Amino acid sequence: MPLPKPPAKRASMLSPEDFENQAPPRPRKGSARRSGDTPDAPGVMELREPPASANAASPAAQRPGARQKAAPGATPASPTTPAASVAPGLPVKAASAAPKMPARSVRERRRERDDGRPKLFVLDTNVLMHDPMSLFRFEEHDVYLPMITLEELDNHKKGMSEVARNARQVSRELDALASDGTLGAAEGIPLAKTGHRDARGKLFFQTTLLNVQLPPGLPQGKADNQILGVVQSLRESIKDRDVVLVSKDINMRIKARALGLPAEDYYNDKVLDDDDLLYTGVLPLPADFWDRHGKTMESWQQGGATYYRISGPLVPTLLVNQFVYLESAGSAPLYAKVTEITGKSAVLRTLKDYSHQKNAVWGVTARNREQNFALNLLMDPDCDFVTLTGTAGTGKTLMSLAAALSQILDERRYTEVIVTRVTVPVGEDIGYLPGTEEEKMSPWMGALDDNLEVLARTDTSAGEWGRAATQELVRSKIKIKSLNFMRGRTFLNKFVLIDEAQNLTPKQMKTLITRAGPGTKIVCLGNLAQIDTPYLTEGSSGLTYAVDRFKGWPHSGHVTLARGERSRLADFASEVL
């Protein structure tokens, strides 16, 4: 086929005839269908050298690799058959099967498009109350809200709890979307009209009574069963797209799958797909580290520490304030922290050995490698935010409290310790607690009292009266605060200790961290295997959220404590129970 004439001047356009007659683009390598892959391959159009009559075909028939599906019982269409001879209304399929698209992100790994058409997600009420911005988290897919969902939102909007605040926030977002009176529009409300550009789908409301036929065993008056009935009715009435239920309720997802309805959890709040991928803050160096990096390495000493500047294949995997170590038989071990990354080079600084008694912190020494790393972070004045995770008995609270008292009473770096935690009971609630705010929080701070007793025993030279006076002084420097009254506060030169941080939501974690003023250090402690907050998992915990977001920041650090030091009974119980 001859090429169209070149343009005679700038900005001239091709004529419609030249545009229709130009040669189609060549298919990519490997995309052409091999002969013999499918036995029913008639009707595949050969577009490299089309006949002259092919120009009269419709543009849909000129796509590379396109073929038309013939009606049942009809003869396959030949390459020269016009498009009008095929039965109208039948779908046009590509000759080669489209590859399955990967998941867009960890949060929506299961929401993949099978045929390029957006899905219709029916949201349960608990999804909206869990994340009030969940309406705008589904990218190009559409969102459908049953009328019973709006009724449940109205029932939960009263009160000062987190759930009530989220319900009111969802109501405000829905009011902004339907502000122009298009609430009952059959074509849907664009979710991007309020400024959320990532939401490219539409919002649909249930405005008519659907014909719901559920099994007789399910009560019709229950809200969950009504939502299941809406999903079933939508799947029967909408045949050309997938209708999926999204719910945080495990039992509701089980009932939906028992009825043959697709149901998914809400994944957008999950930071990580696999908990094993969480940043540990510690990286073992390869055994050939000195051989591969020794030739271009620079070293110097400053302030009692040794610095190494390395450049090599290891640098892209490093993060600032990440700890590295090398332990090999017959040579001195290396324990260092990444202090700077510039281009293709990184600077390592050796650590202070807190396992020796001369460097003890308020009488506490490190018993293993990870505890030494943690004490280096806790005693570093340039590190404003520290997160420590680990199983029970790894020494998180004891080391943090010892570092706080040492920097308050000995170095005068901070003025006092502020301790807080989420008041989520493990078993049944014991009712209201009497007294002031600090007295109400005292039963929740049993771990603090236990660690203070351990720290008081380390001072053996002061005598009984001296230990009592020291304990009274220590008590005066520790303030126990409730998490419920942190809004609007600002901490100046404080050492803030957040215990049991795995029970915090990402929103609560942000509220606490943003309270920090000049000269304040925040330490978050937690065990991701002991989450007591409902609807919170290891992947969606506020502690996981903070660790993942703060990694690599020059003024933050994280260490995962691996070995317990409480007792042999606690270590064995944490492994086998």
GROMACS .gro file of C-alpha atoms in nm, residues 47 69 129 150 218 233 245 290 343 397 466 491 508:
model
   13
   47LEU     CA    1  -0.377  -0.703   0.778
   69LYS     CA    2  -1.761  -1.400   1.654
  129MET     CA    3  -1.724   0.360   5.920
  150LEU     CA    4  -2.746   0.492   5.461
  218LEU     CA    5  -3.183  -1.604   5.623
  233SER     CA    6  -3.038  -0.873   4.258
  245LEU     CA    7  -1.944  -0.702   4.783
  290TRP     CA    8   3.545  -0.633   5.288
  343GLY     CA    9   2.453   0.934   4.525
  397THR     CA   10   0.967  -0.096   7.771
  466GLY     CA   11   1.829   0.632   9.909
  491PHE     CA   12   0.476   1.864   7.391
  508GLN     CA   13  -0.461   0.782   6.595
   0.00000   0.00000   0.00000
